[in-house]
Amino acid sequence: MRKLVFALFLFSFSFSKAQAPEKWSSSEIYNQIKKLNFLGSVLYIAAHPDDENTRLISYFSNEKNARTAYLSLTRGDGGQNLIGPELREQLGLIRTQELLAARRIDGGQQFFTRANDFGYSKAPSETLEIWNKDEVLSDVVWIIRKFRPDVIINRFDHRTPGSTHGHHTSSAILSVEAFDLAGSRNAYEDQLEYLSPYQPKRLFFNTSPWFYGGDEAFESADKSNFINFDTGTYFPLRGISNTEIASISRSQHRSQGFGSTGSRGEQMEYLELLKGDLPSKEFGVFEGIDTSWNRVKGGEEIERILSQVEKNFDFANPSKSLSELMKAYELIQDLKDEHWKEIKIEQIKDIIYACSGLYLEAVAEKPAITPSEELKVELEAINRSDENIVLNSIELTPNNSILNPGVVLQNNKGWDNKMTFKIPETANYTTPYWLEETGSMGMYTVKEQKLRGLPETPLNTKATFKLSIKDVNISFEKPVVYKFNDNVYGETYKNFEIVPPVDLKFEEDVLIFNTVEPKEISILVTSKRADLTGDLNLNVGAGWKVEPIKTNFSIAQSGGSENLKFKITPPEGQNETRLEPKATINGKVYDQHLIEINYDHIPDQNLIRPASLKLVKLDIKKKGQNIAYIEGAGDAVPESLVQIGYTVTRISPSAITPGLLNKYDAVVLGIRALNIQDELKYKQDILHDYVKQGGTMIVQYNTNRGLVVNNISPFNLSLSRDRVTDENAEVTFLAPEHAILNTPNKLTGNDFKGWVQERGLYFPGTWDENFTPILSMHDQGESPKNGSLLVAEYGKGHYIYTGISFFRQFPEAVPGAFRLFANLISIGK
């Protein structure tokens, strides 16, 4: 179970590239003892990272001391990224780690289902069809049976389909169904090989004035089925309030721009009972549920001992509790209730570790290793208490190397040693388990039942330290880590990874040809071990020509690389294929590329995927060459425009001055630039004057909340929340003779085939008569949406506003999106 770490300590380690070891203060040890003495659980359920109510999760975890978890049905893969260019599964990796960072702060645990966030959905019927309702429901049932919550709380209302994101409502619908199914032996019988049926006691909906349309409607609502309570608790031992903890937790969702300012004072939360009996306000959600040690057979003596530990805890010398803690540890090991036995053993072991001042660590000599390689691991053990503790053995996994020191760890006398760690040839690479196999638009493929629901791949490389305390055997598992001294930050941790022996990397994910002229490509072949030799050959689709087909490489040092060059010639006509490299080393074929995701607020993430380069031959014509790009919220549009032959200059808003833009054929604003670039509020007159003097300005989508400017365009234009989520929605030409649809590329309905995730979002809802709407589209059962692409002549130039999701289409090399954007740039030329 993840622990709450004191906020100041957490911030002091914010630079670490991996999770540094937790080091509890006396107050934190005391808080964990209180949690040890509470046997109750709460599961909060919603759809995405950032949907969770961190106030409520922190309240149950830190005020009520309950086991508290958040089940996010998805990993947020379909969202947008405000901190970088990663989208889809790479964004899902980032948001998974942001959730784990949030849980380390608010004290909760984290779970997921196999549901893939495919993007915005307007109705739960669509969501549950794309997700495969039965499989996601089975995952929710699995997590309920595994976590065994007394209480489940839904973030969203299952009774209001169509009023919010379809994923939101679906999470509540599935929770309501799973509440009844989890306790039935006839539901998902295949799970019963691992778990028993389990029936939670109560199901709530976490309602608020927002769900009623405002405070006035909420005040007049029937609350006879509600309970409410104040979550603004202040924790003197931490020097921080629950709402402040919640805001720090929520602020971990940086890729979504969810930084939150802490608040203090009363904060009421409301729960509407959906299933079970209504508890009283006095006793709350656990009324009638035994949350003491009396809940388990044999718990009475454990309760007596641990109550005294809590009562007599010495903040100046926590090790005074060790003797009683070891007695309780032995009694917990004898419990027949396997569920609570497993949970409480891990909890009390963490407390024993902290009370004894133990520090156990296994540090690899380098950050990564390949299967069948050997490396040295430095071991450290120290006991900082008066209790003599015996270090019996250390075992390294996965190869089970064992060292048997049999030494007494005396107070503050360090012990260190080294072991040789050989990784088996069959060891799995370090990569997210849910991305190892190809999934579908709505589901990830995870065949192994025990992995389902887990936030991360279980630890592959670890050291098990076996000790004796008070003549009682006890073991502690620690991850094998890599750490080094950073000249600025000092002690810095990185994850220790198992990786393929060779990494094959293209310079780009997509290579676009708009003529039949050949292009040279590079493949960076990087060795992850010394003295690596082999052959590299490329597979490509019919009609494409690769020279040479095969070449060899020889790399002497681990970490060294060779840059291999190839010439690619496209076929005539529009075409696309994938170029797939295969490296043969000692008769074994490798085709992997190691994607590294590095941000300061989360541990570094490795994603191992088959290496490939998408090759696209476009039938595209262009007018104009030089583009000024003002970046917004992390999109790959500039790189994509370079791919089709434009010269793109990135310009900071602060650098925009009168006359600077005159040399550019078009100025393009990145997605949400008018939401996040505050400086643009002072540059609108310059931008609009550029248009007036004959320039072309293309503004990509912004949200209608949080605009930094009063006037988006030279003419009246207001944004709505209109969007078309069906990427296959029919597109009608409203102005078929307009230049944008005809020059220099003649567009047809075929140009809107093969689009991904959506057509567009946040279309303008109303606009001045000077604008010409170009396209009409709509989702099934909805009215036509005509604001996806608007063009206005302003002075000698053209102002264009578009909510079309070019930022999603370009990385997938959708031909029609490129042809349309080329026409936007070419207008008036």
mmCIF file with all atom_site columns, N, CA, C and O in Angstrom, residues 162 262 347 364 384 399 414 517 519 542 559 587-588 650 685 700 733:
data_model
loop_
_atom_site.group_PDB
_atom_site.id
_atom_site.type_symbol
_atom_site.label_atom_id
_atom_site.label_alt_id
_atom_site.label_comp_id
_atom_site.label_asym_id
_atom_site.label_entity_id
_atom_site.label_seq_id
_atom_site.pdbx_PDB_ins_code
_atom_site.Cartn_x
_atom_site.Cartn_y
_atom_site.Cartn_z
_atom_site.occupancy
_atom_site.B_iso_or_equiv
_atom_site.pdbx_formal_charge
_atom_site.auth_seq_id
_atom_site.auth_comp_id
_atom_site.auth_asym_id
_atom_site.auth_atom_id
_atom_site.pdbx_PDB_model_num
ATOM 1  N N  . GLY A 1 162 ? -25.878 11.056  -21.168 1.00 0.00 ? 162 GLY A N  1
ATOM 2  C CA . GLY A 1 162 ? -25.946 12.157  -22.106 1.00 0.00 ? 162 GLY A CA 1
ATOM 3  C C  . GLY A 1 162 ? -25.682 13.518  -21.498 1.00 0.00 ? 162 GLY A C  1
ATOM 4  O O  . GLY A 1 162 ? -25.541 14.502  -22.213 1.00 0.00 ? 162 GLY A O  1
ATOM 5  N N  . GLY A 1 262 ? -4.201  25.242  -2.433  1.00 0.00 ? 262 GLY A N  1
ATOM 6  C CA . GLY A 1 262 ? -4.743  24.669  -1.208  1.00 0.00 ? 262 GLY A CA 1
ATOM 7  C C  . GLY A 1 262 ? -5.728  25.600  -0.521  1.00 0.00 ? 262 GLY A C  1
ATOM 8  O O  . GLY A 1 262 ? -5.647  26.820  -0.621  1.00 0.00 ? 262 GLY A O  1
ATOM 9  N N  . GLN A 1 347 ? 1.472   -3.952  6.268   1.00 0.00 ? 347 GLN A N  1
ATOM 10 C CA . GLN A 1 347 ? 1.416   -2.704  7.019   1.00 0.00 ? 347 GLN A CA 1
ATOM 11 C C  . GLN A 1 347 ? 2.334   -2.747  8.236   1.00 0.00 ? 347 GLN A C  1
ATOM 12 O O  . GLN A 1 347 ? 3.095   -1.804  8.482   1.00 0.00 ? 347 GLN A O  1
ATOM 13 N N  . ALA A 1 364 ? 22.234  -1.174  -8.355  1.00 0.00 ? 364 ALA A N  1
ATOM 14 C CA . ALA A 1 364 ? 22.939  -1.728  -9.514  1.00 0.00 ? 364 ALA A CA 1
ATOM 15 C C  . ALA A 1 364 ? 24.007  -0.748  -9.987  1.00 0.00 ? 364 ALA A C  1
ATOM 16 O O  . ALA A 1 364 ? 23.884  0.465   -9.821  1.00 0.00 ? 364 ALA A O  1
ATOM 17 N N  . ARG A 1 384 ? 19.367  1.532   12.978  1.00 0.00 ? 384 ARG A N  1
ATOM 18 C CA . ARG A 1 384 ? 19.585  2.725   13.798  1.00 0.00 ? 384 ARG A CA 1
ATOM 19 C C  . ARG A 1 384 ? 18.666  2.702   15.018  1.00 0.00 ? 384 ARG A C  1
ATOM 20 O O  . ARG A 1 384 ? 17.859  3.608   15.240  1.00 0.00 ? 384 ARG A O  1
ATOM 21 N N  . ASN A 1 399 ? 17.234  -14.121 -10.606 1.00 0.00 ? 399 ASN A N  1
ATOM 22 C CA . ASN A 1 399 ? 18.084  -15.306 -10.745 1.00 0.00 ? 399 ASN A CA 1
ATOM 23 C C  . ASN A 1 399 ? 18.369  -16.011 -9.429  1.00 0.00 ? 399 ASN A C  1
ATOM 24 O O  . ASN A 1 399 ? 19.078  -17.008 -9.386  1.00 0.00 ? 399 ASN A O  1
ATOM 25 N N  . GLY A 1 414 ? 27.054  0.533   9.989   1.00 0.00 ? 414 GLY A N  1
ATOM 26 C CA . GLY A 1 414 ? 26.650  0.142   8.650   1.00 0.00 ? 414 GLY A CA 1
ATOM 27 C C  . GLY A 1 414 ? 27.290  -1.165  8.188   1.00 0.00 ? 414 GLY A C  1
ATOM 28 O O  . GLY A 1 414 ? 28.400  -1.523  8.600   1.00 0.00 ? 414 GLY A O  1
ATOM 29 N N  . GLU A 1 517 ? 10.586  11.672  -55.653 1.00 0.00 ? 517 GLU A N  1
ATOM 30 C CA . GLU A 1 517 ? 12.020  11.753  -55.390 1.00 0.00 ? 517 GLU A CA 1
ATOM 31 C C  . GLU A 1 517 ? 12.364  10.953  -54.140 1.00 0.00 ? 517 GLU A C  1
ATOM 32 O O  . GLU A 1 517 ? 11.628  10.984  -53.145 1.00 0.00 ? 517 GLU A O  1
ATOM 33 N N  . LYS A 1 519 ? 14.209  9.781   -50.608 1.00 0.00 ? 519 LYS A N  1
ATOM 34 C CA . LYS A 1 519 ? 14.688  10.463  -49.405 1.00 0.00 ? 519 LYS A CA 1
ATOM 35 C C  . LYS A 1 519 ? 15.628  9.532   -48.654 1.00 0.00 ? 519 LYS A C  1
ATOM 36 O O  . LYS A 1 519 ? 15.447  8.314   -48.651 1.00 0.00 ? 519 LYS A O  1
ATOM 37 N N  . ALA A 1 542 ? 4.911   -3.414  -50.922 1.00 0.00 ? 542 ALA A N  1
ATOM 38 C CA . ALA A 1 542 ? 5.077   -3.468  -52.375 1.00 0.00 ? 542 ALA A CA 1
ATOM 39 C C  . ALA A 1 542 ? 5.040   -2.065  -52.975 1.00 0.00 ? 542 ALA A C  1
ATOM 40 O O  . ALA A 1 542 ? 4.264   -1.204  -52.542 1.00 0.00 ? 542 ALA A O  1
ATOM 41 N N  . GLY A 1 559 ? 26.130  1.135   -24.907 1.00 0.00 ? 559 GLY A N  1
ATOM 42 C CA . GLY A 1 559 ? 25.712  2.523   -25.036 1.00 0.00 ? 559 GLY A CA 1
ATOM 43 C C  . GLY A 1 559 ? 26.174  3.178   -26.313 1.00 0.00 ? 559 GLY A C  1
ATOM 44 O O  . GLY A 1 559 ? 25.727  4.278   -26.654 1.00 0.00 ? 559 GLY A O  1
ATOM 45 N N  . GLY A 1 587 ? 21.966  -15.167 -34.517 1.00 0.00 ? 587 GLY A N  1
ATOM 46 C CA . GLY A 1 587 ? 20.853  -15.979 -34.974 1.00 0.00 ? 587 GLY A CA 1
ATOM 47 C C  . GLY A 1 587 ? 19.508  -15.593 -34.412 1.00 0.00 ? 587 GLY A C  1
ATOM 48 O O  . GLY A 1 587 ? 18.484  -16.163 -34.797 1.00 0.00 ? 587 GLY A O  1
ATOM 49 N N  . LYS A 1 588 ? 19.453  -14.609 -33.510 1.00 0.00 ? 588 LYS A N  1
ATOM 50 C CA . LYS A 1 588 ? 18.191  -14.180 -32.915 1.00 0.00 ? 588 LYS A CA 1
ATOM 51 C C  . LYS A 1 588 ? 17.801  -12.820 -33.480 1.00 0.00 ? 588 LYS A C  1
ATOM 52 O O  . LYS A 1 588 ? 18.643  -11.932 -33.632 1.00 0.00 ? 588 LYS A O  1
ATOM 53 N N  . ARG A 1 650 ? 9.472   28.514  -35.219 1.00 0.00 ? 650 ARG A N  1
ATOM 54 C CA . ARG A 1 650 ? 8.729   28.670  -33.967 1.00 0.00 ? 650 ARG A CA 1
ATOM 55 C C  . ARG A 1 650 ? 9.005   30.056  -33.393 1.00 0.00 ? 650 ARG A C  1
ATOM 56 O O  . ARG A 1 650 ? 10.159  30.464  -33.253 1.00 0.00 ? 650 ARG A O  1
ATOM 57 N N  . ASP A 1 685 ? -3.398  42.730  -31.508 1.00 0.00 ? 685 ASP A N  1
ATOM 58 C CA . ASP A 1 685 ? -3.446  43.814  -32.501 1.00 0.00 ? 685 ASP A CA 1
ATOM 59 C C  . ASP A 1 685 ? -2.381  43.606  -33.581 1.00 0.00 ? 685 ASP A C  1
ATOM 60 O O  . ASP A 1 685 ? -2.630  43.849  -34.773 1.00 0.00 ? 685 ASP A O  1
ATOM 61 N N  . GLN A 1 700 ? -5.866  27.338  -34.457 1.00 0.00 ? 700 GLN A N  1
ATOM 62 C CA . GLN A 1 700 ? -6.407  26.021  -34.135 1.00 0.00 ? 700 GLN A CA 1
ATOM 63 C C  . GLN A 1 700 ? -7.185  26.087  -32.823 1.00 0.00 ? 700 GLN A C  1
ATOM 64 O O  . GLN A 1 700 ? -7.143  27.074  -32.101 1.00 0.00 ? 700 GLN A O  1
ATOM 65 N N  . PHE A 1 733 ? -19.760 19.644  -47.750 1.00 0.00 ? 733 PHE A N  1
ATOM 66 C CA . PHE A 1 733 ? -19.139 20.885  -48.175 1.00 0.00 ? 733 PHE A CA 1
ATOM 67 C C  . PHE A 1 733 ? -20.200 21.975  -48.264 1.00 0.00 ? 733 PHE A C  1
ATOM 68 O O  . PHE A 1 733 ? -21.094 21.930  -49.118 1.00 0.00 ? 733 PHE A O  1
#
